PDB file of C-alpha atoms in Angstrom:
ATOM      1  CA  MET G  27     123.843  91.780 104.243  1.00  0.00           C
ATOM      2  CA  ILE G  28     120.543  89.367 102.049  1.00  0.00           C
ATOM      3  CA  ASP G  29     118.732  91.342 100.264  1.00  0.00           C
ATOM      4  CA  VAL G  30     114.826  89.442  99.698  1.00  0.00           C
ATOM      5  CA  LEU G  31     111.796  90.517  96.975  1.00  0.00           C
ATOM      6  CA  PHE G  32     108.649  90.251  97.056  1.00  0.00           C
ATOM      7  CA  PHE G  33     106.315  90.105  93.887  1.00  0.00           C
ATOM      8  CA  ALA G  34     102.279  90.079  93.763  1.00  0.00           C
ATOM      9  CA  ARG G  35     100.612  87.929  96.359  1.00  0.00           C
ATOM     10  CA  TYR G  36     103.323  87.341  98.653  1.00  0.00           C
ATOM     11  CA  ARG G  37     104.049  91.373  97.711  1.00  0.00           C
ATOM     12  CA  GLU G  38     100.653  92.886  99.347  1.00  0.00           C
ATOM     13  CA  VAL G  39     100.214  90.537 101.835  1.00  0.00           C
ATOM     14  CA  LEU G  40     103.680  91.385 103.570  1.00  0.00           C
ATOM     15  CA  ALA G  41     103.105  94.255 102.963  1.00  0.00           C
ATOM     16  CA  THR G  42     105.981  95.221 101.884  1.00  0.00           C
ATOM     17  CA  ASP G  43     108.662  94.805  98.153  1.00  0.00           C
ATOM     18  CA  ARG G  44     111.914  94.259  99.752  1.00  0.00           C
ATOM     19  CA  LEU G  45     114.065  93.956 103.071  1.00  0.00           C
ATOM     20  CA  SER G  46     117.271  93.166 102.809  1.00  0.00           C
ATOM     21  CA  LEU G  47     118.012  90.370 106.004  1.00  0.00           C
ATOM     22  CA  ASN G  48     121.455  90.473 108.027  1.00  0.00           C
ATOM     23  CA  TRP G  49     123.518  87.562 106.962  1.00  0.00           C
ATOM     24  CA  GLN G  50     123.028  84.639 109.029  1.00  0.00           C
ATOM     25  CA  ASP G  51     126.892  82.112 109.676  1.00  0.00           C
ATOM     26  CA  HIS G  52     124.657  79.195 109.050  1.00  0.00           C
ATOM     27  CA  TRP G  53     122.350  79.874 105.929  1.00  0.00           C
ATOM     28  CA  GLN G  54     123.271  78.043 103.230  1.00  0.00           C
ATOM     29  CA  SER G  55     120.547  77.962 100.899  1.00  0.00           C
ATOM     30  CA  VAL G  56     117.234  79.843  99.462  1.00  0.00           C
ATOM     31  CA  ALA G  57     114.833  77.425 102.080  1.00  0.00           C
ATOM     32  CA  ASP G  58     116.723  78.644 105.311  1.00  0.00           C
ATOM     33  CA  VAL G  59     116.001  82.474 104.159  1.00  0.00           C
ATOM     34  CA  ARG G  60     112.803  80.944 103.641  1.00  0.00           C
ATOM     35  CA  SER G  61     112.109  79.007 107.185  1.00  0.00           C
ATOM     36  CA  HIS G  62     114.188  82.569 108.584  1.00  0.00           C
ATOM     37  CA  LEU G  63     110.456  85.030 107.778  1.00  0.00           C
ATOM     38  CA  ILE G  64     109.060  81.926 108.166  1.00  0.00           C
ATOM     39  CA  ALA G  65     109.534  81.805 112.005  1.00  0.00           C
ATOM     40  CA  ARG G  66     108.918  85.220 111.891  1.00  0.00           C
ATOM     41  CA  GLY G  67     105.331  84.257 112.055  1.00  0.00           C
ATOM     42  CA  GLU G  68     102.063  85.662 110.852  1.00  0.00           C
ATOM     43  CA  PRO G  69     101.799  86.743 107.772  1.00  0.00           C
ATOM     44  CA  TRP G  70     105.831  85.218 106.681  1.00  0.00           C
ATOM     45  CA  THR G  71     103.623  82.597 106.374  1.00  0.00           C
ATOM     46  CA  VAL G  72     102.232  83.604 103.210  1.00  0.00           C
ATOM     47  CA  LEU G  73     105.824  82.276 101.984  1.00  0.00           C
ATOM     48  CA  ASP G  74     105.152  78.195 103.084  1.00  0.00           C
ATOM     49  CA  ASP G  75     103.008  77.571  99.824  1.00  0.00           C
ATOM     50  CA  PRO G  76     103.714  74.584  98.121  1.00  0.00           C
ATOM     51  CA  THR G  77     103.735  75.800  94.572  1.00  0.00           C
ATOM     52  CA  MET G  78     106.287  78.720  95.826  1.00  0.00           C
ATOM     53  CA  MET G  79     108.893  80.216  93.410  1.00  0.00           C
ATOM     54  CA  CYS G  80     111.574  81.608  93.929  1.00  0.00           C
ATOM     55  CA  ALA G  81     114.453  83.340  92.161  1.00  0.00           C
ATOM     56  CA  LEU G  82     118.743  83.993  92.728  1.00  0.00           C
ATOM     57  CA  ASN G  83     119.942  87.175  91.293  1.00  0.00           C
ATOM     58  CA  GLU G  84     117.144  87.693  88.979  1.00  0.00           C
ATOM     59  CA  ASP G  85     117.101  83.490  87.729  1.00  0.00           C
ATOM     60  CA  MET G  86     115.009  81.331  88.456  1.00  0.00           C
ATOM     61  CA  CYS G  87     116.013  78.716  90.953  1.00  0.00           C
ATOM     62  CA  SER G  88     114.551  76.467  93.819  1.00  0.00           C
ATOM     63  CA  LEU G  89     115.099  76.513  98.111  1.00  0.00           C
ATOM     64  CA  ASP G  90     118.045  73.570  97.359  1.00  0.00           C
ATOM     65  CA  THR G  91     120.046  76.516  95.322  1.00  0.00           C
ATOM     66  CA  ALA G  92     122.244  77.768  97.565  1.00  0.00           C
ATOM     67  CA  VAL G  93     122.562  81.837  98.966  1.00  0.00           C
ATOM     68  CA  ARG G  94     125.486  84.377 100.369  1.00  0.00           C
ATOM     69  CA  PRO G  95     125.658  87.647 101.569  1.00  0.00           C
ATOM     70  CA  GLY G  96     124.938  90.327  98.962  1.00  0.00           C
ATOM     71  CA  ASP G  97     123.463  88.189  97.262  1.00  0.00           C
ATOM     72  CA  ASN G  98     119.737  89.006  96.139  1.00  0.00           C
ATOM     73  CA  LEU G  99     116.908  86.420  96.681  1.00  0.00           C
ATOM     74  CA  ALA G 100     113.137  86.925  95.771  1.00  0.00           C
ATOM     75  CA  PHE G 101     110.124  85.426  96.329  1.00  0.00           C
ATOM     76  CA  PHE G 102     106.747  84.902  93.848  1.00  0.00           C
ATOM     77  CA  PRO G 103     103.523  83.282  93.348  1.00  0.00           C
ATOM     78  CA  MET G 104     103.324  80.376  90.186  1.00  0.00           C
ATOM     79  CA  VAL G 105     104.191  83.293  87.878  1.00  0.00           C
ATOM     80  CA  THR G 106     100.775  83.507  85.606  1.00  0.00           C
ATOM     81  CA  GLY G 107     102.311  85.562  82.990  1.00  0.00           C
ATOM     82  CA  GLY G 108     101.398  85.170  78.666  1.00  0.00           C
TER      83      GLY G 108
ATOM     84  CA  MET L  20     117.580  87.499  66.041  1.00  0.00           C
ATOM     85  CA  ILE L  21     116.382  87.922  69.548  1.00  0.00           C
ATOM     86  CA  ALA L  22     114.431  90.648  69.962  1.00  0.00           C
ATOM     87  CA  VAL L  23     112.668  90.805  73.512  1.00  0.00           C
ATOM     88  CA  GLN L  24     110.334  93.339  74.303  1.00  0.00           C
ATOM     89  CA  VAL L  25     108.578  94.861  77.107  1.00  0.00           C
ATOM     90  CA  GLN L  26     106.259  97.223  77.116  1.00  0.00           C
ATOM     91  CA  ASN L  27     102.937  99.196  78.806  1.00  0.00           C
ATOM     92  CA  ALA L  28     102.405 100.499  75.279  1.00  0.00           C
ATOM     93  CA  PRO L  29      99.333  98.344  72.592  1.00  0.00           C
ATOM     94  CA  PHE L  30     100.845  95.818  69.928  1.00  0.00           C
ATOM     95  CA  ASP L  31      99.935  95.507  66.614  1.00  0.00           C
ATOM     96  CA  PRO L  32     100.299  92.292  65.679  1.00  0.00           C
ATOM     97  CA  GLY L  33     100.090  92.268  61.853  1.00  0.00           C
ATOM     98  CA  GLN L  34     102.965  94.833  62.064  1.00  0.00           C
ATOM     99  CA  LEU L  35     104.810  93.050  64.382  1.00  0.00           C
ATOM    100  CA  THR L  36     104.312  90.237  62.297  1.00  0.00           C
ATOM    101  CA  ASN L  37     105.723  92.048  59.211  1.00  0.00           C
ATOM    102  CA  ARG L  38     108.876  93.405  60.765  1.00  0.00           C
ATOM    103  CA  VAL L  39     109.967  90.151  61.912  1.00  0.00           C
ATOM    104  CA  HIS L  40     109.956  88.484  58.372  1.00  0.00           C
ATOM    105  CA  ASP L  41     111.398  91.820  56.494  1.00  0.00           C
ATOM    106  CA  GLY L  42     115.051  91.749  54.938  1.00  0.00           C
ATOM    107  CA  ASN L  43     115.416  87.671  55.611  1.00  0.00           C
ATOM    108  CA  PRO L  44     113.983  86.646  52.519  1.00  0.00           C
ATOM    109  CA  SER L  45     115.642  82.567  53.814  1.00  0.00           C
ATOM    110  CA  ILE L  46     112.376  82.665  56.098  1.00  0.00           C
ATOM    111  CA  GLY L  47     109.763  80.018  54.669  1.00  0.00           C
ATOM    112  CA  ALA L  48     108.183  79.550  57.708  1.00  0.00           C
ATOM    113  CA  LEU L  49     106.482  82.109  59.993  1.00  0.00           C
ATOM    114  CA  VAL L  50     104.981  80.705  63.401  1.00  0.00           C
ATOM    115  CA  CYS L  51     103.479  83.460  65.463  1.00  0.00           C
ATOM    116  CA  PHE L  52     100.683  83.874  68.340  1.00  0.00           C
ATOM    117  CA  THR L  53      99.054  86.292  69.825  1.00  0.00           C
ATOM    118  CA  GLY L  54      97.618  86.203  73.148  1.00  0.00           C
ATOM    119  CA  TYR L  55      94.670  87.928  74.271  1.00  0.00           C
ATOM    120  CA  VAL L  56      93.338  89.673  77.518  1.00  0.00           C
ATOM    121  CA  ARG L  57      88.795  87.539  77.643  1.00  0.00           C
ATOM    122  CA  ASP L  58      86.874  89.636  79.028  1.00  0.00           C
ATOM    123  CA  LEU L  59      85.624  86.412  81.548  1.00  0.00           C
ATOM    124  CA  ASN L  60      87.359  84.126  83.672  1.00  0.00           C
ATOM    125  CA  LEU L  61      86.104  81.175  85.436  1.00  0.00           C
ATOM    126  CA  GLN L  62      83.296  83.586  85.391  1.00  0.00           C
ATOM    127  CA  HIS L  63      83.277  86.673  86.295  1.00  0.00           C
ATOM    128  CA  ASP L  64      83.052  88.862  83.999  1.00  0.00           C
ATOM    129  CA  VAL L  65      86.906  90.898  83.597  1.00  0.00           C
ATOM    130  CA  GLN L  66      86.898  94.766  83.321  1.00  0.00           C
ATOM    131  CA  GLY L  67      90.610  94.953  83.545  1.00  0.00           C
ATOM    132  CA  LEU L  68      94.307  93.501  84.293  1.00  0.00           C
ATOM    133  CA  PHE L  69      97.177  94.550  85.622  1.00  0.00           C
ATOM    134  CA  LEU L  70     100.322  92.616  84.976  1.00  0.00           C
ATOM    135  CA  GLU L  71     103.251  93.457  87.818  1.00  0.00           C
ATOM    136  CA  HIS L  72     106.917  91.876  86.840  1.00  0.00           C
ATOM    137  CA  PHE L  73     110.212  91.573  88.300  1.00  0.00           C
ATOM    138  CA  PRO L  74     112.058  93.860  86.513  1.00  0.00           C
ATOM    139  CA  GLY L  75     115.945  93.178  86.275  1.00  0.00           C
ATOM    140  CA  MET L  76     114.500  89.635  85.643  1.00  0.00           C
ATOM    141  CA  THR L  77     111.256  90.399  82.654  1.00  0.00           C
ATOM    142  CA  GLU L  78     113.941  90.462  79.926  1.00  0.00           C
ATOM    143  CA  LYS L  79     116.750  88.972  80.775  1.00  0.00           C
ATOM    144  CA  ALA L  80     114.189  85.449  81.278  1.00  0.00           C
ATOM    145  CA  LEU L  81     112.652  86.432  77.916  1.00  0.00           C
ATOM    146  CA  GLN L  82     115.870  86.157  76.064  1.00  0.00           C
ATOM    147  CA  GLN L  83     116.781  82.450  77.776  1.00  0.00           C
ATOM    148  CA  ILE L  84     113.263  81.384  77.236  1.00  0.00           C
ATOM    149  CA  ALA L  85     114.632  82.212  73.163  1.00  0.00           C
ATOM    150  CA  LYS L  86     117.957  81.312  72.900  1.00  0.00           C
ATOM    151  CA  GLN L  87     116.557  77.643  74.649  1.00  0.00           C
ATOM    152  CA  ALA L  88     114.611  77.419  70.873  1.00  0.00           C
ATOM    153  CA  ALA L  89     117.152  79.157  69.428  1.00  0.00           C
ATOM    154  CA  GLN L  90     119.276  76.226  70.100  1.00  0.00           C
ATOM    155  CA  ARG L  91     116.851  73.431  69.945  1.00  0.00           C
ATOM    156  CA  TRP L  92     115.431  74.565  65.996  1.00  0.00           C
ATOM    157  CA  PRO L  93     117.381  76.640  63.426  1.00  0.00           C
ATOM    158  CA  LEU L  94     115.529  79.420  63.561  1.00  0.00           C
ATOM    159  CA  GLN L  95     116.467  82.315  61.311  1.00  0.00           C
ATOM    160  CA  ALA L  96     113.989  85.048  64.440  1.00  0.00           C
ATOM    161  CA  VAL L  97     113.175  85.150  67.022  1.00  0.00           C
ATOM    162  CA  HIS L  98     110.489  87.712  68.824  1.00  0.00           C
ATOM    163  CA  ILE L  99     109.150  87.963  71.921  1.00  0.00           C
ATOM    164  CA  LEU L 100     106.739  91.065  73.086  1.00  0.00           C
ATOM    165  CA  HIS L 101     105.291  90.991  76.922  1.00  0.00           C
ATOM    166  CA  ARG L 102     102.935  93.956  77.518  1.00  0.00           C
ATOM    167  CA  ILE L 103     102.662  95.111  81.616  1.00  0.00           C
ATOM    168  CA  GLY L 104     100.701  98.032  83.359  1.00  0.00           C
ATOM    169  CA  GLN L 105      97.223  97.755  82.877  1.00  0.00           C
ATOM    170  CA  LEU L 106      95.120  96.816  79.658  1.00  0.00           C
ATOM    171  CA  ALA L 107      92.095  96.195  79.323  1.00  0.00           C
ATOM    172  CA  PRO L 108      89.542  93.493  77.757  1.00  0.00           C
ATOM    173  CA  ALA L 109      90.084  92.430  74.805  1.00  0.00           C
ATOM    174  CA  GLU L 110      94.025  94.755  73.717  1.00  0.00           C
ATOM    175  CA  PRO L 111      96.279  91.614  73.017  1.00  0.00           C
ATOM    176  CA  ILE L 112      99.031  90.787  75.900  1.00  0.00           C
ATOM    177  CA  VAL L 113     101.767  88.691  74.237  1.00  0.00           C
ATOM    178  CA  PHE L 114     102.434  88.103  71.144  1.00  0.00           C
ATOM    179  CA  VAL L 115     105.691  85.486  69.860  1.00  0.00           C
ATOM    180  CA  ALA L 116     107.569  84.768  66.401  1.00  0.00           C
ATOM    181  CA  ALA L 117     109.433  81.842  65.789  1.00  0.00           C
ATOM    182  CA  ALA L 118     110.967  81.152  61.801  1.00  0.00           C
ATOM    183  CA  SER L 119     112.713  78.833  60.660  1.00  0.00           C
ATOM    184  CA  ALA L 120     113.126  77.520  57.237  1.00  0.00           C
ATOM    185  CA  HIS L 121     110.146  75.319  57.451  1.00  0.00           C
ATOM    186  CA  ARG L 122     107.015  75.393  59.358  1.00  0.00           C
ATOM    187  CA  GLN L 123     107.364  72.630  61.361  1.00  0.00           C
ATOM    188  CA  ASP L 124     110.541  73.949  63.691  1.00  0.00           C
ATOM    189  CA  ALA L 125     108.505  77.080  63.674  1.00  0.00           C
ATOM    190  CA  PHE L 126     105.120  75.365  64.836  1.00  0.00           C
ATOM    191  CA  GLU L 127     107.349  73.761  67.613  1.00  0.00           C
ATOM    192  CA  ALA L 128     110.087  76.805  68.559  1.00  0.00           C
ATOM    193  CA  CYS L 129     106.580  79.046  68.670  1.00  0.00           C
ATOM    194  CA  ALA L 130     104.791  76.168  71.175  1.00  0.00           C
ATOM    195  CA  PHE L 131     107.580  76.204  73.184  1.00  0.00           C
ATOM    196  CA  ILE L 132     108.535  78.718  73.571  1.00  0.00           C
ATOM    197  CA  MET L 133     104.771  80.055  74.994  1.00  0.00           C
ATOM    198  CA  ASP L 134     104.783  76.927  77.076  1.00  0.00           C
ATOM    199  CA  TYR L 135     107.563  77.744  78.830  1.00  0.00           C
ATOM    200  CA  LEU L 136     106.656  81.821  79.031  1.00  0.00           C
ATOM    201  CA  LYS L 137     104.382  80.833  80.766  1.00  0.00           C
ATOM    202  CA  THR L 138     105.398  79.066  83.401  1.00  0.00           C
ATOM    203  CA  ARG L 139     109.018  80.674  83.453  1.00  0.00           C
ATOM    204  CA  ALA L 140     108.698  84.234  83.294  1.00  0.00           C
ATOM    205  CA  PRO L 141     107.712  86.520  86.338  1.00  0.00           C
ATOM    206  CA  PHE L 142     104.492  88.264  85.254  1.00  0.00           C
ATOM    207  CA  TRP L 143     101.659  88.241  87.379  1.00  0.00           C
ATOM    208  CA  LYS L 144      97.898  88.346  86.566  1.00  0.00           C
ATOM    209  CA  LYS L 145      96.061  90.521  88.794  1.00  0.00           C
ATOM    210  CA  GLU L 146      92.044  90.541  87.291  1.00  0.00           C
ATOM    211  CA  PHE L 147      89.574  93.024  88.330  1.00  0.00           C
ATOM    212  CA  THR L 148      85.897  91.641  88.321  1.00  0.00           C
ATOM    213  CA  ALA L 149      82.797  93.878  89.328  1.00  0.00           C
ATOM    214  CA  THR L 150      82.583  92.641  92.634  1.00  0.00           C
ATOM    215  CA  GLY L 151      86.616  93.201  93.762  1.00  0.00           C
ATOM    216  CA  SER L 152      90.199  92.169  92.402  1.00  0.00           C
ATOM    217  CA  HIS L 153      91.973  88.726  93.034  1.00  0.00           C
ATOM    218  CA  TRP L 154      95.908  87.594  91.642  1.00  0.00           C
ATOM    219  CA  VAL L 155      95.128  85.286  88.895  1.00  0.00           C
ATOM    220  CA  GLU L 156      95.929  81.459  90.145  1.00  0.00           C
ATOM    221  CA  GLY L 157      98.585  79.244  88.455  1.00  0.00           C
ATOM    222  CA  ARG L 158      98.002  75.986  86.704  1.00  0.00           C
ATOM    223  CA  ASP L 159      99.049  72.462  86.874  1.00  0.00           C
ATOM    224  CA  SER L 160      97.486  72.540  83.420  1.00  0.00           C
ATOM    225  CA  ASP L 161     100.578  74.652  81.911  1.00  0.00           C
ATOM    226  CA  GLN L 162     103.472  73.608  84.524  1.00  0.00           C
ATOM    227  CA  GLN L 163     102.300  69.888  82.464  1.00  0.00           C
ATOM    228  CA  ALA L 164     102.164  71.696  78.675  1.00  0.00           C
ATOM    229  CA  ALA L 165     106.245  73.319  79.777  1.00  0.00           C
ATOM    230  CA  ALA L 166     106.663  69.705  81.358  1.00  0.00           C
ATOM    231  CA  ARG L 167     105.993  68.264  78.000  1.00  0.00           C
ATOM    232  CA  TRP L 168     109.550  69.662  76.449  1.00  0.00           C
ATOM    233  CA  ASN L 169     111.316  68.215  78.874  1.00  0.00           C
ATOM    234  CA  GLN L 170     110.672  63.584  77.074  1.00  0.00           C
ATOM    235  CA  PRO L 171     112.794  62.954  74.499  1.00  0.00           C
ATOM    236  CA  PRO L 172     110.536  63.268  71.985  1.00  0.00           C
ATOM    237  CA  SER L 173     108.214  59.690  70.975  1.00  0.00           C
ATOM    238  CA  GLU L 174     109.640  57.517  68.157  1.00  0.00           C
ATOM    239  CA  ASN L 175     106.739  58.526  66.026  1.00  0.00           C
ATOM    240  CA  SER L 176     106.884  61.945  65.432  1.00  0.00           C
TER     241      SER L 176
END
């Protein structure tokens, strides 16, 4: 399993703030998990966003960061605090 | 010497400034930044702001930014406070203090922390106007401001 969290605009468009996905053996990076979700079609294509940010286990990461079963992954739009 | 707070409650920037300095006479320079909620953004009358964040990651991210500043400049104290939840125009939203023996380190560290906070801390603003609500878009200019700290210092600085 891998837990995936969504924030802000993504959370609203997807109408969910988290889900657990069954682990797929071919997954290697954050990009693979994202592709799996985008392949579901609307509204998951919201994640097909060149400015998307992500965090793995509560640290900022990039699409090529390696993922493992049990990880906590988060997808969110560009941050706008301050 | 590093303090990080995430809270809904309003704060008094003057009180925070004094608290950072209190009991530390080796501080010669204290640079504080306070960000406020504006009543105007992109020509909309903003009636309020909602600040979403990533519980669990937010404080960790702010701690990391403060630590990076402390590694880069000789700092006596760093204080970061960011508010979350519902906020009204003119209320303070963020406070950053950097204390050092000399002003240049304190000025630079404070600017660095704000630039990194705006691009690396998991906060999202939603604006409420008379015609509805919308998420504030991230800005390239903020990304560029943060990127300048990756450049090697210029020869005449």
